[in-house]
PDB file of C-alpha atoms in Angstrom:
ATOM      1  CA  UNK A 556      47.962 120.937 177.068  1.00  0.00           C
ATOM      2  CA  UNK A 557      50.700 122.686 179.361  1.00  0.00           C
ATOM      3  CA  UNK A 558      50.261 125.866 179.987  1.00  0.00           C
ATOM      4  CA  UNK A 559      54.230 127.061 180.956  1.00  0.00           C
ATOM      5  CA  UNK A 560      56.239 130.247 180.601  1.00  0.00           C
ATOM      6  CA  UNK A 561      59.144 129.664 178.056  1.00  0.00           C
ATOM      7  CA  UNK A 562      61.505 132.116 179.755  1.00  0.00           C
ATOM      8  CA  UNK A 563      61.608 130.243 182.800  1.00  0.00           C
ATOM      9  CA  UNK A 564      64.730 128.040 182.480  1.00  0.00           C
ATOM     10  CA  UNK A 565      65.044 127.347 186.202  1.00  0.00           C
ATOM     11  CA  UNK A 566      61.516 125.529 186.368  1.00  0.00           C
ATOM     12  CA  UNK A 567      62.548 123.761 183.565  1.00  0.00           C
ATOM     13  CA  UNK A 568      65.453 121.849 184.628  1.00  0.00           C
ATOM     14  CA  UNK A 569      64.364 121.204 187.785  1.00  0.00           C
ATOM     15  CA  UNK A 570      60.937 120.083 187.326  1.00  0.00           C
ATOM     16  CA  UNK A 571      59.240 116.735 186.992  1.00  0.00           C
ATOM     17  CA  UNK A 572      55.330 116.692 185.752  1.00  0.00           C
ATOM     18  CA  UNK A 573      53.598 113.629 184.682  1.00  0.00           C
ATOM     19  CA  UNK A 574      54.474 113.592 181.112  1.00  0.00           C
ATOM     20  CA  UNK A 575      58.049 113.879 181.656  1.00  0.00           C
ATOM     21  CA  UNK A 576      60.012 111.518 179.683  1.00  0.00           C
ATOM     22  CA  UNK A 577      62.828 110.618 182.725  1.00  0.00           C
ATOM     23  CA  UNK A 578      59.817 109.156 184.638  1.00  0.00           C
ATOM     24  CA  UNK A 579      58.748 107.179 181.576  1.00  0.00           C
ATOM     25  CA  UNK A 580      62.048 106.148 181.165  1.00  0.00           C
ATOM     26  CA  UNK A 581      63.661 104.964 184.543  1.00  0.00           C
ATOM     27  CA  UNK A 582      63.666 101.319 183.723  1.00  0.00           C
ATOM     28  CA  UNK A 583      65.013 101.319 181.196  1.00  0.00           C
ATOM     29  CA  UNK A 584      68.111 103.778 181.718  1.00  0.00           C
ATOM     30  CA  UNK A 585      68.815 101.658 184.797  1.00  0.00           C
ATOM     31  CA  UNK A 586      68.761  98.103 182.598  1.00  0.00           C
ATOM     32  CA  UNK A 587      71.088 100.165 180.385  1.00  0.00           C
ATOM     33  CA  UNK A 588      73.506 101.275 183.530  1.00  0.00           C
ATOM     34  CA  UNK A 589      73.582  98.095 184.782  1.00  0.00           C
ATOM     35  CA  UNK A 590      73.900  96.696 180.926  1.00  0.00           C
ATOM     36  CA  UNK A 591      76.856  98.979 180.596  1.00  0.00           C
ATOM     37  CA  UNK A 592      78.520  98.607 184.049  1.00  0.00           C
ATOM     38  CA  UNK A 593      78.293  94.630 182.895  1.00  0.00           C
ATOM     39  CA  UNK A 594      80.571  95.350 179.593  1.00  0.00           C
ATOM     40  CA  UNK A 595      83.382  97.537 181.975  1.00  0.00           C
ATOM     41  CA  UNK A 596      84.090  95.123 184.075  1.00  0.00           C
ATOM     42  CA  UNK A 597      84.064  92.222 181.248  1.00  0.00           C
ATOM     43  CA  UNK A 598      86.369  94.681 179.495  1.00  0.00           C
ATOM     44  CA  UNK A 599      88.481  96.331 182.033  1.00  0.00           C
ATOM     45  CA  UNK A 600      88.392  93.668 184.798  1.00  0.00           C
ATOM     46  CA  UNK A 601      87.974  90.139 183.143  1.00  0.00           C
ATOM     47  CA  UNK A 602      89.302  89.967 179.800  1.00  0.00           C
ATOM     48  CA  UNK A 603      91.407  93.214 179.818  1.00  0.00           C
ATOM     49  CA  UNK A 604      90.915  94.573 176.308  1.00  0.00           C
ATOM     50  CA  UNK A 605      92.163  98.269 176.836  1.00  0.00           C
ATOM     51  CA  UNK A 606      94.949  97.312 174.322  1.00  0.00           C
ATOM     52  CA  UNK A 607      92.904  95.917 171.479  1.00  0.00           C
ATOM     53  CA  UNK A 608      93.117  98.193 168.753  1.00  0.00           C
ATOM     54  CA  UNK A 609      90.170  96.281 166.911  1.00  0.00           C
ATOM     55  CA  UNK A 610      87.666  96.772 169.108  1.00  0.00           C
ATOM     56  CA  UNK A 611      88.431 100.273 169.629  1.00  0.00           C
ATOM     57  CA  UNK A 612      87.793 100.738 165.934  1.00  0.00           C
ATOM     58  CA  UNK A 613      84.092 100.279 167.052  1.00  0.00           C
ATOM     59  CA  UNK A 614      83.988 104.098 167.857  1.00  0.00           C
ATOM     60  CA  UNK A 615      84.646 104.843 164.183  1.00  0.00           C
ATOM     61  CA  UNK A 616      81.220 103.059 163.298  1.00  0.00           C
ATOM     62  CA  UNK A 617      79.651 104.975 166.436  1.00  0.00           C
ATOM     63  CA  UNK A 618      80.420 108.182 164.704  1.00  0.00           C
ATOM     64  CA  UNK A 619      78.668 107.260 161.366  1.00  0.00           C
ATOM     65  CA  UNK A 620      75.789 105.855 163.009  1.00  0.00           C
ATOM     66  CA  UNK A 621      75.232 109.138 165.001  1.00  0.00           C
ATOM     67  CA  UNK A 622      75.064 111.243 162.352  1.00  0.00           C
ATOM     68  CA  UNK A 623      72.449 108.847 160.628  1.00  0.00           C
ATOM     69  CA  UNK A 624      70.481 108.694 163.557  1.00  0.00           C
ATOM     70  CA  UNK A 625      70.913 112.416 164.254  1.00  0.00           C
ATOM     71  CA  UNK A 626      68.775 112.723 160.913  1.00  0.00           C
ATOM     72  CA  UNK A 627      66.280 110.156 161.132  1.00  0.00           C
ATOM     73  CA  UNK A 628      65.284 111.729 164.872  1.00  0.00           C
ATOM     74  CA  UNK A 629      65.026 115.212 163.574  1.00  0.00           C
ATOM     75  CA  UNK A 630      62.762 113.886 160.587  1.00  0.00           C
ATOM     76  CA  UNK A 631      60.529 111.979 162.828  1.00  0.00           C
ATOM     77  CA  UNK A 632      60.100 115.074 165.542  1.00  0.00           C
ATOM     78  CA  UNK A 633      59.258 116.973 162.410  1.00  0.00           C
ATOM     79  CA  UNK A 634      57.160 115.320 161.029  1.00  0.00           C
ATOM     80  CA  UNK A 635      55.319 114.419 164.283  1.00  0.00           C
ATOM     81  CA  UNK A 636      55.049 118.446 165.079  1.00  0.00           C
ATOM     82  CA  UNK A 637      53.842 119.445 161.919  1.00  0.00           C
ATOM     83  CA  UNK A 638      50.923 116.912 162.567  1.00  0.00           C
ATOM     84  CA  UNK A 639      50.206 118.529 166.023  1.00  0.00           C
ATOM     85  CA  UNK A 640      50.498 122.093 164.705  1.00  0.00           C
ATOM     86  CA  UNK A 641      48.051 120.722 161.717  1.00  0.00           C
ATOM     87  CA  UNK A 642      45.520 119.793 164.573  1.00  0.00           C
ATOM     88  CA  UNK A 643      45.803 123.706 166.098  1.00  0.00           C
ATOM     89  CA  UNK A 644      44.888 125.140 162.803  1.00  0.00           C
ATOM     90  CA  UNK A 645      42.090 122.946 162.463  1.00  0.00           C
ATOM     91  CA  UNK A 646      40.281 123.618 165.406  1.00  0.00           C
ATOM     92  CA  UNK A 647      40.898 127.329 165.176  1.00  0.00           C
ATOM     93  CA  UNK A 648      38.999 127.023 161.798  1.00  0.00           C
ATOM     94  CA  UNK A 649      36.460 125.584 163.705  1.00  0.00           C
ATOM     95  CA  UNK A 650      36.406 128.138 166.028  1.00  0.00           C
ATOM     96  CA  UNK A 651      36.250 131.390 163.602  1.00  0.00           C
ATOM     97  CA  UNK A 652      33.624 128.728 161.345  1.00  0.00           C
ATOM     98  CA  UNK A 653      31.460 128.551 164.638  1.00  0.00           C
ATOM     99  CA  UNK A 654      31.086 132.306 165.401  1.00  0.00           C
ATOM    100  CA  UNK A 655      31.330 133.187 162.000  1.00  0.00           C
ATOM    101  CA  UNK A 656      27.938 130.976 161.539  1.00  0.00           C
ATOM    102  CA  UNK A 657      26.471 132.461 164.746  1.00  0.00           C
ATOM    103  CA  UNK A 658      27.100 135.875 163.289  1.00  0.00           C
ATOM    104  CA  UNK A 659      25.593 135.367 160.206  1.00  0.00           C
ATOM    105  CA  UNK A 660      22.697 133.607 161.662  1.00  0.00           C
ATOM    106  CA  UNK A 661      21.989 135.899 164.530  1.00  0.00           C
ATOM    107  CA  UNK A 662      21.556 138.738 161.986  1.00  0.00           C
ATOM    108  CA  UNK A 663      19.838 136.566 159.438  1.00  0.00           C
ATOM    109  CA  UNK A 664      16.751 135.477 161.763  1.00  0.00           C
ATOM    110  CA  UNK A 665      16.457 139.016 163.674  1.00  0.00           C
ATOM    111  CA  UNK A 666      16.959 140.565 167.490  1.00  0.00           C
ATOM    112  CA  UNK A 667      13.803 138.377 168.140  1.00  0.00           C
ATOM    113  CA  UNK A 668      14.381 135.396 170.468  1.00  0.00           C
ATOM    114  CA  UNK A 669      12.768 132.082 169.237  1.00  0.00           C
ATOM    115  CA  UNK A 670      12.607 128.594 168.697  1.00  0.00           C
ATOM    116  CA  UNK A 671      15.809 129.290 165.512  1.00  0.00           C
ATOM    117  CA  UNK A 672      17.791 131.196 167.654  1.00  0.00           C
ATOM    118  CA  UNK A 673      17.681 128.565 170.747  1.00  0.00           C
ATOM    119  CA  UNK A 674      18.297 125.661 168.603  1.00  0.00           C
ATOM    120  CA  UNK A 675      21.396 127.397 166.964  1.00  0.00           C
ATOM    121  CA  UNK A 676      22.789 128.931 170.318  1.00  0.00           C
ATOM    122  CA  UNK A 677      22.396 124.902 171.320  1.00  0.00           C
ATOM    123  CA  UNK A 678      23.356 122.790 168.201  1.00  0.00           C
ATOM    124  CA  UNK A 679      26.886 125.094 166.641  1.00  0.00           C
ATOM    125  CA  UNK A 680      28.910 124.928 170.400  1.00  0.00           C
ATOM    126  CA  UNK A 681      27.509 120.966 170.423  1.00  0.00           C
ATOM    127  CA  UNK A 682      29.169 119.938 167.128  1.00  0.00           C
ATOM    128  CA  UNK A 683      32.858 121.180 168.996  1.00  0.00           C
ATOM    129  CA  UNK A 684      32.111 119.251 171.546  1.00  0.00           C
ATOM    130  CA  UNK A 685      31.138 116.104 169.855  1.00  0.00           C
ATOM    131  CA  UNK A 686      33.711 116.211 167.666  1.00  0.00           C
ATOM    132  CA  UNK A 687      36.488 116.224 170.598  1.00  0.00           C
ATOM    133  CA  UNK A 688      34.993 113.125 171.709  1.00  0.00           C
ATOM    134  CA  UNK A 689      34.863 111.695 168.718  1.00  0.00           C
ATOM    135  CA  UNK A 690      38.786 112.183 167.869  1.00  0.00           C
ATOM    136  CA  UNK A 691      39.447 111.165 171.243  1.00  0.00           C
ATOM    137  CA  UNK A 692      37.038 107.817 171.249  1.00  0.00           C
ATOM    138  CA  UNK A 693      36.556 104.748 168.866  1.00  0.00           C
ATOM    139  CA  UNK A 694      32.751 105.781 169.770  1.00  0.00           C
ATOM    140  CA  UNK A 695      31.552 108.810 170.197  1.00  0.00           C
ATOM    141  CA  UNK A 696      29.542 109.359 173.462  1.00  0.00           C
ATOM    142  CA  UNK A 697      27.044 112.702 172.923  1.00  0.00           C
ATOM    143  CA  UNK A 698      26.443 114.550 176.563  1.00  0.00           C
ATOM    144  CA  UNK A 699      23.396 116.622 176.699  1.00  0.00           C
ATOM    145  CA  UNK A 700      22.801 119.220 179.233  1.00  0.00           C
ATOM    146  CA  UNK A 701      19.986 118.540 181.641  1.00  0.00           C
ATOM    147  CA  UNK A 702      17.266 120.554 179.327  1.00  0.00           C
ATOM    148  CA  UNK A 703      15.133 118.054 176.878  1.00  0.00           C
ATOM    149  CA  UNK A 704      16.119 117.655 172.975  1.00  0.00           C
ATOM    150  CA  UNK A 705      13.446 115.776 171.742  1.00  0.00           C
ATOM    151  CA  UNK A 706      15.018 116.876 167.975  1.00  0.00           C
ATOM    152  CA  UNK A 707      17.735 114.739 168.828  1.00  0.00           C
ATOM    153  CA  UNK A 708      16.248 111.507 169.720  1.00  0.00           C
ATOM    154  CA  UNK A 709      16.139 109.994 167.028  1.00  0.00           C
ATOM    155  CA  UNK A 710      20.414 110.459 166.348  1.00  0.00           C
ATOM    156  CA  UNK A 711      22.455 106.886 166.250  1.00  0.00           C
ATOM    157  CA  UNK A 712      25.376 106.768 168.909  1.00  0.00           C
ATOM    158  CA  UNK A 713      26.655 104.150 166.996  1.00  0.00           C
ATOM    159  CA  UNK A 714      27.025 105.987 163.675  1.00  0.00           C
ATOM    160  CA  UNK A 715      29.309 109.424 162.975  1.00  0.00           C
ATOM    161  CA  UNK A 716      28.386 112.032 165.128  1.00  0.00           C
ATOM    162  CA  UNK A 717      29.384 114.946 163.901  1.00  0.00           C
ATOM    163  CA  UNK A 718      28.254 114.557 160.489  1.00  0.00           C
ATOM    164  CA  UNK A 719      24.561 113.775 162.081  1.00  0.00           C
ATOM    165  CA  UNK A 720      25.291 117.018 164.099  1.00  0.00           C
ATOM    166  CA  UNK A 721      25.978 119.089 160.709  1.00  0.00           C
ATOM    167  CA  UNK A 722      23.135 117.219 159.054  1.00  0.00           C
ATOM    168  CA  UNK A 723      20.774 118.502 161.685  1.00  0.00           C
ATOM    169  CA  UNK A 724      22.532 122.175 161.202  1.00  0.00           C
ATOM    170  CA  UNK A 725      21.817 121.746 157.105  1.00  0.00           C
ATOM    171  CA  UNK A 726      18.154 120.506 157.609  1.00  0.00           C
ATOM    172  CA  UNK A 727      17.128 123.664 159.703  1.00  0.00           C
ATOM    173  CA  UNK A 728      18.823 125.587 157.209  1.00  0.00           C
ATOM    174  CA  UNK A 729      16.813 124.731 154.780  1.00  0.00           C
ATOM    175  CA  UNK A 730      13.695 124.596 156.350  1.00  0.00           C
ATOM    176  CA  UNK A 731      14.237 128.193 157.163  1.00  0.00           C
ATOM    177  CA  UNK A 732      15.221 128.878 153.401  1.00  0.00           C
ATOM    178  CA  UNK A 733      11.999 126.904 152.575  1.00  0.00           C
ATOM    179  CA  UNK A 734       9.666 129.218 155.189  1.00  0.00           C
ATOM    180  CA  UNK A 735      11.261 132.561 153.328  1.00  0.00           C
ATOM    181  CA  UNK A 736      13.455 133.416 156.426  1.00  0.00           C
ATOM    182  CA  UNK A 737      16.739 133.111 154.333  1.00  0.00           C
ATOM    183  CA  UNK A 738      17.340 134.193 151.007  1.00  0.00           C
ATOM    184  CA  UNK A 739      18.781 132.320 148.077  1.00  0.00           C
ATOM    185  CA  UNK A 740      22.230 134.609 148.656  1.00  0.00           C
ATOM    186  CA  UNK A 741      22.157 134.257 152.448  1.00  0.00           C
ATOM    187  CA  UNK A 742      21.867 130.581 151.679  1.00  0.00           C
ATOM    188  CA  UNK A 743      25.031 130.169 149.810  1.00  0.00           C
ATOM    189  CA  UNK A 744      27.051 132.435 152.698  1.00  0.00           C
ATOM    190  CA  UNK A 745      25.534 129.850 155.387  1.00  0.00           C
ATOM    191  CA  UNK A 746      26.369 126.958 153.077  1.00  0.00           C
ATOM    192  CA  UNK A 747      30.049 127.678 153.230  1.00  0.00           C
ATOM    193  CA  UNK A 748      30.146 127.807 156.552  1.00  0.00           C
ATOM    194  CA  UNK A 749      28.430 125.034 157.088  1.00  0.00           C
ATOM    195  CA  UNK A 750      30.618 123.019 154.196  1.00  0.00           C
ATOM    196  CA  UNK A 751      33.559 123.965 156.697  1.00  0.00           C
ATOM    197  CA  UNK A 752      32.314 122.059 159.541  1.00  0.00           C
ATOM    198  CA  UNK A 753      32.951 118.719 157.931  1.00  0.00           C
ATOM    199  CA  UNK A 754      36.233 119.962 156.369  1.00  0.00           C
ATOM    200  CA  UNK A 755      37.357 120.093 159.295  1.00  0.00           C
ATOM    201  CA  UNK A 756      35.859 117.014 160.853  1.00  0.00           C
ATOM    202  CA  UNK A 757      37.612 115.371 158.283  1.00  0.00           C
ATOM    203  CA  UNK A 758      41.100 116.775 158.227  1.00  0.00           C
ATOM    204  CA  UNK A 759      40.903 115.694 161.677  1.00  0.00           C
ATOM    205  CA  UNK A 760      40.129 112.497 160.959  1.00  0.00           C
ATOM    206  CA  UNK A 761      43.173 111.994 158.408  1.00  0.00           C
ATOM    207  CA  UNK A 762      45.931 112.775 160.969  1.00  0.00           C
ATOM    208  CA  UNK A 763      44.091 110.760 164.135  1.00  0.00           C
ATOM    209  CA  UNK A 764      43.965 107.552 161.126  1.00  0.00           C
ATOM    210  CA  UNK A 765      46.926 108.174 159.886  1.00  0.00           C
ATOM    211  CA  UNK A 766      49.846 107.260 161.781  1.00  0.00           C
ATOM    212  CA  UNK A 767      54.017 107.460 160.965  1.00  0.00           C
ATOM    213  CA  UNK A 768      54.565 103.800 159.090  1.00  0.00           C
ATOM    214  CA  UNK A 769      54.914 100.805 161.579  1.00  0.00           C
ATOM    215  CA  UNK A 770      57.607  99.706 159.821  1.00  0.00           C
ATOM    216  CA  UNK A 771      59.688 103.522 159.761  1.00  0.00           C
ATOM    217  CA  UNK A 772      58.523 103.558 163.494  1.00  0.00           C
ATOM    218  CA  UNK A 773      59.611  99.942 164.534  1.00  0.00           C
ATOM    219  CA  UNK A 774      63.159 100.783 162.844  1.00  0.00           C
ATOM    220  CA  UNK A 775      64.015 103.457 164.433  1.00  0.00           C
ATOM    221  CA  UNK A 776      63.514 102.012 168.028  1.00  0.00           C
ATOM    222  CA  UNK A 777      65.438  98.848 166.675  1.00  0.00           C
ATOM    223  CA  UNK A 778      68.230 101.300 165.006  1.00  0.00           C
ATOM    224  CA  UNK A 779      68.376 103.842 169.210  1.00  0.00           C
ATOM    225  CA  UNK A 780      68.638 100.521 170.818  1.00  0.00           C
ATOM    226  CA  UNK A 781      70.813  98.920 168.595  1.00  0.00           C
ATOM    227  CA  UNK A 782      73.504 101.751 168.700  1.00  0.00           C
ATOM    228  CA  UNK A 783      73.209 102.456 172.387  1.00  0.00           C
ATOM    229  CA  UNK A 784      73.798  98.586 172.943  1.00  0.00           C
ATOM    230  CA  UNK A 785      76.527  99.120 171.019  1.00  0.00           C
ATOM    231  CA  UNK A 786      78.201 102.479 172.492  1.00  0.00           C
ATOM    232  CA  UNK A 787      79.753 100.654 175.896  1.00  0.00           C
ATOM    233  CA  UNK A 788      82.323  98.712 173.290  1.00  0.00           C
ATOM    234  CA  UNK A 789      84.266 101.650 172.496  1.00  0.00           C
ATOM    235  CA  UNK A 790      83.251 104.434 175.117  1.00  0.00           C
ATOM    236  CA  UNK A 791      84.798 101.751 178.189  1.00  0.00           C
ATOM    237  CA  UNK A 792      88.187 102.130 176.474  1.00  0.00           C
ATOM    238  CA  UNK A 793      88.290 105.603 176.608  1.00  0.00           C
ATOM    239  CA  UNK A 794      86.194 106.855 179.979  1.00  0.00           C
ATOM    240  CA  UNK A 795      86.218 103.383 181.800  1.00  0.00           C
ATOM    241  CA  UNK A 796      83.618 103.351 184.424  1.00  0.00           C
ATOM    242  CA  UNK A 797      82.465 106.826 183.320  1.00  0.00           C
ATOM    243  CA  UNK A 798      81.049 105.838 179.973  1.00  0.00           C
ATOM    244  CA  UNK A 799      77.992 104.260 182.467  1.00  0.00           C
ATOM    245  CA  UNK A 800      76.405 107.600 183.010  1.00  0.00           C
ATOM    246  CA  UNK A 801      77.303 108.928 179.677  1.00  0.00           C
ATOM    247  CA  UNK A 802      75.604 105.614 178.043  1.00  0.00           C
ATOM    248  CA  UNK A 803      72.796 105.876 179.991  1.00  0.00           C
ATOM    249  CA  UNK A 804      72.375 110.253 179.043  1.00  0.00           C
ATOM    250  CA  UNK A 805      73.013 109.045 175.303  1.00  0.00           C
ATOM    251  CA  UNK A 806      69.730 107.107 175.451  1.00  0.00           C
ATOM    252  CA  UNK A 807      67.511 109.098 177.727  1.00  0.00           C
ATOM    253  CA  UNK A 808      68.078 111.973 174.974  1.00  0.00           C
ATOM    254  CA  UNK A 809      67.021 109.285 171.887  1.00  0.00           C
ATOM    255  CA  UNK A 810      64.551 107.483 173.357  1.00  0.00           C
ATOM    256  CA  UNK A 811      63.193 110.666 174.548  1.00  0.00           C
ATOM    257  CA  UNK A 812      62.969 112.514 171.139  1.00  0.00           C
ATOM    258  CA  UNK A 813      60.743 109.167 169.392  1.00  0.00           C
ATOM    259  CA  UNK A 814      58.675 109.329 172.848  1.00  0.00           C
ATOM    260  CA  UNK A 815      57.771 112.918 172.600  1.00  0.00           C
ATOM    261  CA  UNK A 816      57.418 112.347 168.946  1.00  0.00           C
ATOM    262  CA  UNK A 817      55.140 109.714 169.510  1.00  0.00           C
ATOM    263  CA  UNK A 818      53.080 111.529 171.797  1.00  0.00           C
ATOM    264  CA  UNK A 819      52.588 114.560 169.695  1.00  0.00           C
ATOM    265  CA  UNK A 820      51.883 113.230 166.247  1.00  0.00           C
ATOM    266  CA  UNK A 821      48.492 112.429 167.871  1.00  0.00           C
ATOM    267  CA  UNK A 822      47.212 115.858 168.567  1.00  0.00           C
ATOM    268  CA  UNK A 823      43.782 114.475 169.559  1.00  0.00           C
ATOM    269  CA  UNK A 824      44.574 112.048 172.413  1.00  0.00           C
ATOM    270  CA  UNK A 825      44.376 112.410 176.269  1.00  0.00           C
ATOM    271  CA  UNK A 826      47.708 113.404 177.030  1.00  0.00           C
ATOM    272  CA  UNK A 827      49.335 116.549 178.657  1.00  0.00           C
ATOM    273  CA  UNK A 828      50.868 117.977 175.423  1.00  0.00           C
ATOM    274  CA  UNK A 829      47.727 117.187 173.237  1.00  0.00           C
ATOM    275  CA  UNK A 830      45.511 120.109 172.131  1.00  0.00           C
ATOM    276  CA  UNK A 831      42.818 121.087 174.560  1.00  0.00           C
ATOM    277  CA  UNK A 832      39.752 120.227 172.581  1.00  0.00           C
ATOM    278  CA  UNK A 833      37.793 120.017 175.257  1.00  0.00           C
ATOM    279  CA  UNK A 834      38.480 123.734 177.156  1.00  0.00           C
ATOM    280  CA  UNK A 835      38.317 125.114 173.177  1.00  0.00           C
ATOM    281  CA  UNK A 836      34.856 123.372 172.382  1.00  0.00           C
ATOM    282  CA  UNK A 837      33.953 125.468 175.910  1.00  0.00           C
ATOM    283  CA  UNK A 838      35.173 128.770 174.711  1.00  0.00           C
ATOM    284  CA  UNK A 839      32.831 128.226 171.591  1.00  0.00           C
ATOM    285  CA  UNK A 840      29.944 127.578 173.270  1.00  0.00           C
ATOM    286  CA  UNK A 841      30.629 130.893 175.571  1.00  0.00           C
ATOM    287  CA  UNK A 842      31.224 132.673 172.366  1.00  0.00           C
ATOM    288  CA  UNK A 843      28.577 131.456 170.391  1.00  0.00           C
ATOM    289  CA  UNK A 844      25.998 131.972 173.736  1.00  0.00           C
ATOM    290  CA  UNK A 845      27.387 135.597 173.854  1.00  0.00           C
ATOM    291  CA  UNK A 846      26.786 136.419 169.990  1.00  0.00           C
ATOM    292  CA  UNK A 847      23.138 135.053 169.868  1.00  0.00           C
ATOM    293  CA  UNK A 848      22.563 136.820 172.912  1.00  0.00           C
ATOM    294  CA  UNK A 849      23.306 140.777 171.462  1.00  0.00           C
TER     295      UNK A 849
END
């Protein structure tokens, strides 16, 4: 995710990173010039149509279909924030579950540093981090530190993850309930917490597999290109070679708002606006380290 200071309008403007849309978008706003440029001279030049009132008519339909598109644009960047917002709240959940479970835990099994303690400090910050990879991969790839786990040899790389990760955290649990270390009551605390894990997990799950409709997504990049294929018709008539530029600004806006769209309603991904899962699934394993450690 960028990390940027909103009050800093002179950066903005003048600024190109790598997820900037104009970069993305080059080709095709010079196809459109030169589409455009094409249509003046047929217009202006060739068949001289500056007088036909029919055609200029056109710009009446250009109005309507802005207004319609106008809608449909602010829907879809909506709806494609709200999913991206959804994703922040989820992983700060996971974040207050994580050292809410360490702090429970840590006073639960004592000052004393054992065997418990290690495993927990290890396994809570590890379910984060597996999950991250697992939003961000069709498989999910488990990285160990260099230190051995012989507890988790026996976990399938080629099954869920996380929910092997939270099964490992539930067997302890109850092994430790079993030995007398945790008390019936302490057990039903721990059990929410560990219940919220794979909440989580699985709200995650539901936006990364859940995608804006093909068909509401193909539309509306038939219905931008459509209308700006259309726009040269009536803008020539009234700006003559100056409707090139303004064609070509028209659709770097819309094509722009479904491309930023597109790239935030998966919160999960690799790109520069998606949520730093990675750097967060750090910061719990430094917090979680810190609270087993007092």
């Amino acid at each position: 995710m960028i990390a940027y200071n909103p009050k800093d309008w002179f950066t903005f403007v003048f600024r190109f990173h790598k997820a900037d849309t104009l970069r993305k978008l080059a080709p095709l706003i010079l196809g459109i010039s030169a589409y455009c440029a094409i249509i003046a001279y047929l217009e202006l030049e060739i068949f001289q149509l500056s007088q036909n009132n029919h055609l200029k008519n056109i710009s009446m339909m250009n109005n309507l279909l802005s207004f319609v598109i106008s809608m449909l644009l602010v829907f879809r960047t909506n709806t494609a924030y709200d999913r991206w917002w959804e994703g922040r709240k989820l992983w700060g959940s996971l974040v207050n579950n994580s050292r809410n479970l360490s702090i429970k835990l840590n006073a639960i099994l004592g000052p004393t540093e054992d065997e418990e303690k290690k495993f927990f400090r290890r396994i809570i910050p590890m379910y984060a981090a597996v999950l991250s990879r697992h939003l961000q991969t069709e498989q999910t790839r488990l990285a160990l530190d260099t230190a051995e786990h012989p507890e988790w040899e026996h976990l399938d790389k080629n099954k869920h993850m996380p929910n092997q990760i939270a099964s490992l955290m539930y067997k302890r649990v109850t092994r430790l309930y079993e030995q007398g270390r945790i008390k019936g009551d302490q057990l039903i605390v721990i059990n929410a917490e560990l219940q919220a894990f794979t909440d989580v997990c699985g709200a995650c799950e539901r936006i990364k597999n859940t995608p804006i409709p093909f068909s509401y997504s193909v539309f509306l990049k038939k219905f931008i290109f459509f209308y700006v294929m259309t726009l040269p018709l009536s803008f020539v008539f009234s700006l003559g070679y100056i409707a090139i530029p303004v064609v070509a600004f028209i659709f770097y806006v819309l094509a722009s708002l479904e491309m930023i769209a597109e790239e935030i309603e998966d919160p999960f991904g690799a790109d520069e606006n998606d949520l730093p899962t990675e750097k967060m699934s750090d910061n719990i394993k430094k917090h979680v380290s810190e609270i087993f450690a007092s």
